[in-house]
Amino acid sequence: MDQIAHKFLHINGLKLHIAEIGSESSPAVIFLHGFPEIWYTWRHQMIAVANAGFRAIAPDFRGYGLSDPPAEPEKASFDDFVNDIASIVDSLAISKVFVIAKDFGTMVAYPFVLRYPQKIAGIITLNMAFMPPAAFKSHPLPEGFYVTRWREPGRAEADFSRFDVKTVVRNIYILFSQSEIPIANENEEIMDMVKPLTSLPSWLTDEDLAIYGDLYEKSGFRTALQIPYRSYMSLGYTEEVPKVEAPMMLILGEEDYALKVPGMHEYVKSGEVKKYIPNIETRYVPRGCHFVHEQFPDEVNQLILTFLHANKHLSKV
């Protein structure tokens, strides 16, 4: 971990934090985190790709971790995040980049790839497939679904405020590591779904949790609740069937609760996604959960490196 360097870039009026490792002359890979994650979620992958001859870059989104929050977090949008990533790539003088994204980070990655195809060497996403508005319609989930609860202004804030920040992150990691969709009972809050003595997943250490806790202690959850849960996502499609021409890999944990969202697994397995991304390959990790890259880093790293090496020639201008 000591090999990973940290710096701040002045981007779109804010000071954004990035972690990086690898030679500036090597093909670049940018990692986009989800929630409740931060740049640190990619620690295993960053070191692996750097050791394989690539340059790994992992930013904290605005309002997350060590990056400055937007002036008005409740007005932050996915477009802000997409523009930040484009500006980071330009600021680092990277002409072509591989994009690796997880969870809601994929909702930043896809519009970035669509808007700047000339900058893209390839894309890998974890947990979430490409879903334009017309592609996939999820069936309604119960009111206690965590996304529904967190979209309600003030609901998550009141729930989270009963605990210290580290406990909030701990509880979410435990919930999201399970194979069932997190749905609370009518008279239960999301944080109440985790019993106090529940153990952390075996692959997440107390030290890892302390690092996540410290970073969210700094940033809080204001921007995190806005993006992704309360913002309107406008992907800026310019065609009825938007297409990603770059090669892509989708990595899914077989026991990821997200695959149980009604219709999700069918959408992926049917091959419907190939209408939008013709050059996609899907890989499943046995026993993998929503944090498959932290749970089984060796398996995920091997998939990533195979993809990067196969498409390395595309990183050249």
mmCIF file of N, CA and C in Angstrom, residues 94-161:
data_model
loop_
_atom_site.group_PDB
_atom_site.id
_atom_site.type_symbol
_atom_site.label_atom_id
_atom_site.label_comp_id
_atom_site.label_asym_id
_atom_site.label_seq_id
_atom_site.Cartn_x
_atom_site.Cartn_y
_atom_site.Cartn_z
ATOM 1 N N ILE A 94 -3.776 11.990 -20.491
ATOM 2 C CA ILE A 94 -3.994 10.613 -20.945
ATOM 3 C C ILE A 94 -4.862 10.661 -22.199
ATOM 4 N N SER A 95 -4.359 10.119 -23.282
ATOM 5 C CA SER A 95 -5.117 10.166 -24.539
ATOM 6 C C SER A 95 -6.118 9.030 -24.641
ATOM 7 N N LYS A 96 -5.761 7.851 -24.129
ATOM 8 C CA LYS A 96 -6.678 6.710 -24.138
ATOM 9 C C LYS A 96 -6.583 5.997 -22.799
ATOM 10 N N VAL A 97 -7.722 5.498 -22.320
ATOM 11 C CA VAL A 97 -7.765 4.933 -20.982
ATOM 12 C C VAL A 97 -8.676 3.709 -20.954
ATOM 13 N N PHE A 98 -8.308 2.742 -20.119
ATOM 14 C CA PHE A 98 -9.204 1.651 -19.764
ATOM 15 C C PHE A 98 -10.027 2.113 -18.566
ATOM 16 N N VAL A 99 -11.319 1.823 -18.570
ATOM 17 C CA VAL A 99 -12.204 2.219 -17.484
ATOM 18 C C VAL A 99 -12.679 0.960 -16.764
ATOM 19 N N ILE A 100 -12.508 0.931 -15.444
ATOM 20 C CA ILE A 100 -12.997 -0.176 -14.624
ATOM 21 C C ILE A 100 -13.900 0.425 -13.549
ATOM 22 N N ALA A 101 -15.138 -0.039 -13.481
ATOM 23 C CA ALA A 101 -16.114 0.586 -12.592
ATOM 24 C C ALA A 101 -16.963 -0.471 -11.891
ATOM 25 N N LYS A 102 -17.426 -0.107 -10.705
ATOM 26 C CA LYS A 102 -18.275 -1.005 -9.925
ATOM 27 C C LYS A 102 -19.490 -0.264 -9.399
ATOM 28 N N ASP A 103 -20.599 -1.022 -9.281
ATOM 29 C CA ASP A 103 -21.795 -0.493 -8.641
ATOM 30 C C ASP A 103 -22.215 0.801 -9.352
ATOM 31 N N PHE A 104 -22.526 1.881 -8.616
ATOM 32 C CA PHE A 104 -22.983 3.084 -9.304
ATOM 33 C C PHE A 104 -21.870 3.740 -10.107
ATOM 34 N N GLY A 105 -20.617 3.342 -9.859
ATOM 35 C CA GLY A 105 -19.532 3.831 -10.707
ATOM 36 C C GLY A 105 -19.759 3.486 -12.166
ATOM 37 N N THR A 106 -20.507 2.408 -12.420
ATOM 38 C CA THR A 106 -20.828 2.060 -13.806
ATOM 39 C C THR A 106 -21.751 3.097 -14.435
ATOM 40 N N MET A 107 -22.549 3.764 -13.611
ATOM 41 C CA MET A 107 -23.457 4.791 -14.115
ATOM 42 C C MET A 107 -22.712 6.066 -14.475
ATOM 43 N N VAL A 108 -21.475 6.167 -14.012
ATOM 44 C CA VAL A 108 -20.582 7.236 -14.443
ATOM 45 C C VAL A 108 -19.777 6.764 -15.652
ATOM 46 N N ALA A 109 -19.357 5.515 -15.607
ATOM 47 C CA ALA A 109 -18.510 4.978 -16.675
ATOM 48 C C ALA A 109 -19.219 4.941 -18.018
ATOM 49 N N TYR A 110 -20.440 4.458 -18.060
ATOM 50 C CA TYR A 110 -21.123 4.284 -19.343
ATOM 51 C C TYR A 110 -21.330 5.598 -20.094
ATOM 52 N N PRO A 111 -21.862 6.646 -19.445
ATOM 53 C CA PRO A 111 -21.982 7.902 -20.189
ATOM 54 C C PRO A 111 -20.632 8.490 -20.572
ATOM 55 N N PHE A 112 -19.620 8.287 -19.732
ATOM 56 C CA PHE A 112 -18.273 8.747 -20.080
ATOM 57 C C PHE A 112 -17.802 8.051 -21.355
ATOM 58 N N VAL A 113 -18.002 6.749 -21.420
ATOM 59 C CA VAL A 113 -17.586 5.981 -22.595
ATOM 60 C C VAL A 113 -18.373 6.400 -23.834
ATOM 61 N N LEU A 114 -19.665 6.651 -23.669
ATOM 62 C CA LEU A 114 -20.494 7.046 -24.808
ATOM 63 C C LEU A 114 -20.137 8.435 -25.326
ATOM 64 N N ARG A 115 -19.814 9.341 -24.426
ATOM 65 C CA ARG A 115 -19.540 10.722 -24.829
ATOM 66 C C ARG A 115 -18.122 10.908 -25.366
ATOM 67 N N TYR A 116 -17.200 10.081 -24.898
ATOM 68 C CA TYR A 116 -15.798 10.241 -25.285
ATOM 69 C C TYR A 116 -15.223 8.931 -25.827
ATOM 70 N N PRO A 117 -15.847 8.365 -26.858
ATOM 71 C CA PRO A 117 -15.382 7.058 -27.357
ATOM 72 C C PRO A 117 -13.930 7.083 -27.822
ATOM 73 N N GLN A 118 -13.464 8.243 -28.265
ATOM 74 C CA GLN A 118 -12.084 8.340 -28.746
ATOM 75 C C GLN A 118 -11.070 8.219 -27.617
ATOM 76 N N LYS A 119 -11.523 8.349 -26.369
ATOM 77 C CA LYS A 119 -10.620 8.256 -25.223
ATOM 78 C C LYS A 119 -10.557 6.839 -24.639
ATOM 79 N N ILE A 120 -11.371 5.925 -25.153
ATOM 80 C CA ILE A 120 -11.584 4.638 -24.484
ATOM 81 C C ILE A 120 -10.851 3.504 -25.177
ATOM 82 N N ALA A 121 -10.041 2.763 -24.390
ATOM 83 C CA ALA A 121 -9.379 1.562 -24.901
ATOM 84 C C ALA A 121 -10.194 0.319 -24.592
ATOM 85 N N GLY A 122 -10.964 0.349 -23.512
ATOM 86 C CA GLY A 122 -11.798 -0.786 -23.121
ATOM 87 C C GLY A 122 -12.469 -0.482 -21.800
ATOM 88 N N ILE A 123 -13.458 -1.289 -21.448
ATOM 89 C CA ILE A 123 -14.212 -1.040 -20.224
ATOM 90 C C ILE A 123 -14.542 -2.361 -19.542
ATOM 91 N N ILE A 124 -14.380 -2.366 -18.224
ATOM 92 C CA ILE A 124 -14.761 -3.500 -17.385
ATOM 93 C C ILE A 124 -15.704 -2.979 -16.315
ATOM 94 N N THR A 125 -16.839 -3.633 -16.144
ATOM 95 C CA THR A 125 -17.732 -3.244 -15.054
ATOM 96 C C THR A 125 -18.015 -4.446 -14.173
ATOM 97 N N LEU A 126 -18.223 -4.162 -12.905
ATOM 98 C CA LEU A 126 -18.549 -5.181 -11.926
ATOM 99 C C LEU A 126 -19.934 -4.908 -11.369
ATOM 100 N N ASN A 127 -20.741 -5.946 -11.295
ATOM 101 C CA ASN A 127 -22.045 -5.926 -10.626
ATOM 102 C C ASN A 127 -23.197 -5.351 -11.443
ATOM 103 N N MET A 128 -22.925 -4.448 -12.373
ATOM 104 C CA MET A 128 -24.024 -3.813 -13.092
ATOM 105 C C MET A 128 -23.777 -3.821 -14.588
ATOM 106 N N ALA A 129 -24.782 -4.242 -15.343
ATOM 107 C CA ALA A 129 -24.708 -4.248 -16.800
ATOM 108 C C ALA A 129 -25.149 -2.897 -17.348
ATOM 109 N N PHE A 130 -24.893 -2.706 -18.631
ATOM 110 C CA PHE A 130 -25.297 -1.476 -19.322
ATOM 111 C C PHE A 130 -26.804 -1.495 -19.514
ATOM 112 N N MET A 131 -27.492 -0.486 -18.976
ATOM 113 C CA MET A 131 -28.953 -0.479 -19.016
ATOM 114 C C MET A 131 -29.490 0.882 -19.419
ATOM 115 N N PRO A 132 -29.568 1.157 -20.722
ATOM 116 C CA PRO A 132 -30.244 2.381 -21.146
ATOM 117 C C PRO A 132 -31.686 2.358 -20.653
ATOM 118 N N PRO A 133 -32.334 3.512 -20.588
ATOM 119 C CA PRO A 133 -33.681 3.579 -20.021
ATOM 120 C C PRO A 133 -34.673 2.597 -20.637
ATOM 121 N N ALA A 134 -34.576 2.349 -21.924
ATOM 122 C CA ALA A 134 -35.551 1.473 -22.575
ATOM 123 C C ALA A 134 -35.166 -0.005 -22.508
ATOM 124 N N ALA A 135 -33.973 -0.291 -21.986
ATOM 125 C CA ALA A 135 -33.472 -1.663 -22.060
ATOM 126 C C ALA A 135 -34.025 -2.568 -20.975
ATOM 127 N N PHE A 136 -34.194 -2.025 -19.796
ATOM 128 C CA PHE A 136 -34.524 -2.873 -18.659
ATOM 129 C C PHE A 136 -35.469 -2.141 -17.735
ATOM 130 N N LYS A 137 -36.584 -2.760 -17.457
ATOM 131 C CA LYS A 137 -37.553 -2.194 -16.527
ATOM 132 C C LYS A 137 -37.687 -3.130 -15.337
ATOM 133 N N SER A 138 -37.171 -2.691 -14.193
ATOM 134 C CA SER A 138 -37.261 -3.517 -12.997
ATOM 135 C C SER A 138 -38.687 -3.501 -12.451
ATOM 136 N N HIS A 139 -39.106 -4.621 -11.934
ATOM 137 C CA HIS A 139 -40.405 -4.681 -11.263
ATOM 138 C C HIS A 139 -40.288 -3.982 -9.911
ATOM 139 N N PRO A 140 -41.381 -3.383 -9.447
ATOM 140 C CA PRO A 140 -41.317 -2.658 -8.169
ATOM 141 C C PRO A 140 -40.909 -3.589 -7.034
ATOM 142 N N LEU A 141 -40.084 -3.050 -6.137
ATOM 143 C CA LEU A 141 -39.689 -3.780 -4.940
ATOM 144 C C LEU A 141 -40.431 -3.188 -3.738
ATOM 145 N N PRO A 142 -40.511 -3.918 -2.628
ATOM 146 C CA PRO A 142 -41.243 -3.407 -1.464
ATOM 147 C C PRO A 142 -40.714 -2.076 -0.968
ATOM 148 N N GLU A 143 -41.547 -1.383 -0.220
ATOM 149 C CA GLU A 143 -41.193 -0.059 0.310
ATOM 150 C C GLU A 143 -39.927 -0.101 1.134
ATOM 151 N N GLY A 144 -39.636 -1.240 1.754
ATOM 152 C CA GLY A 144 -38.469 -1.355 2.610
ATOM 153 C C GLY A 144 -37.164 -1.571 1.889
ATOM 154 N N PHE A 145 -37.192 -1.615 0.549
ATOM 155 C CA PHE A 145 -35.970 -1.750 -0.242
ATOM 156 C C PHE A 145 -35.053 -0.582 0.094
ATOM 157 N N TYR A 146 -33.775 -0.867 0.322
ATOM 158 C CA TYR A 146 -32.858 0.167 0.820
ATOM 159 C C TYR A 146 -32.778 1.373 -0.115
ATOM 160 N N VAL A 147 -32.827 1.136 -1.442
ATOM 161 C CA VAL A 147 -32.752 2.256 -2.383
ATOM 162 C C VAL A 147 -33.960 3.171 -2.204
ATOM 163 N N THR A 148 -35.130 2.582 -2.051
ATOM 164 C CA THR A 148 -36.348 3.374 -1.842
ATOM 165 C C THR A 148 -36.245 4.194 -0.568
ATOM 166 N N ARG A 149 -35.747 3.579 0.481
ATOM 167 C CA ARG A 149 -35.620 4.286 1.763
ATOM 168 C C ARG A 149 -34.626 5.448 1.651
ATOM 169 N N TRP A 150 -33.503 5.205 1.008
ATOM 170 C CA TRP A 150 -32.455 6.229 0.956
ATOM 171 C C TRP A 150 -32.783 7.348 -0.022
ATOM 172 N N ARG A 151 -33.742 7.137 -0.905
ATOM 173 C CA ARG A 151 -34.185 8.216 -1.787
ATOM 174 C C ARG A 151 -35.033 9.237 -1.048
ATOM 175 N N GLU A 152 -35.587 8.843 0.062
ATOM 176 C CA GLU A 152 -36.483 9.716 0.826
ATOM 177 C C GLU A 152 -35.659 10.726 1.626
ATOM 178 N N PRO A 153 -35.761 12.017 1.330
ATOM 179 C CA PRO A 153 -34.953 13.016 2.036
ATOM 180 C C PRO A 153 -35.119 12.911 3.547
ATOM 181 N N GLY A 154 -34.003 12.844 4.242
ATOM 182 C CA GLY A 154 -34.003 12.817 5.699
ATOM 183 C C GLY A 154 -34.095 11.436 6.315
ATOM 184 N N ARG A 155 -34.556 10.444 5.546
ATOM 185 C CA ARG A 155 -34.758 9.100 6.124
ATOM 186 C C ARG A 155 -33.419 8.448 6.486
ATOM 187 N N ALA A 156 -32.503 8.417 5.540
ATOM 188 C CA ALA A 156 -31.198 7.813 5.814
ATOM 189 C C ALA A 156 -30.419 8.643 6.838
ATOM 190 N N GLU A 157 -30.528 9.972 6.738
ATOM 191 C CA GLU A 157 -29.812 10.829 7.671
ATOM 192 C C GLU A 157 -30.211 10.503 9.117
ATOM 193 N N ALA A 158 -31.513 10.349 9.351
ATOM 194 C CA ALA A 158 -31.993 10.034 10.701
ATOM 195 C C ALA A 158 -31.541 8.638 11.128
ATOM 196 N N ASP A 159 -31.568 7.717 10.184
ATOM 197 C CA ASP A 159 -31.138 6.345 10.462
ATOM 198 C C ASP A 159 -29.649 6.300 10.785
ATOM 199 N N PHE A 160 -28.843 6.905 9.932
ATOM 200 C CA PHE A 160 -27.390 6.867 10.111
ATOM 201 C C PHE A 160 -26.946 7.607 11.376
ATOM 202 N N SER A 161 -27.647 8.678 11.725
ATOM 203 C CA SER A 161 -27.195 9.544 12.821
ATOM 204 C C SER A 161 -27.210 8.851 14.179
#
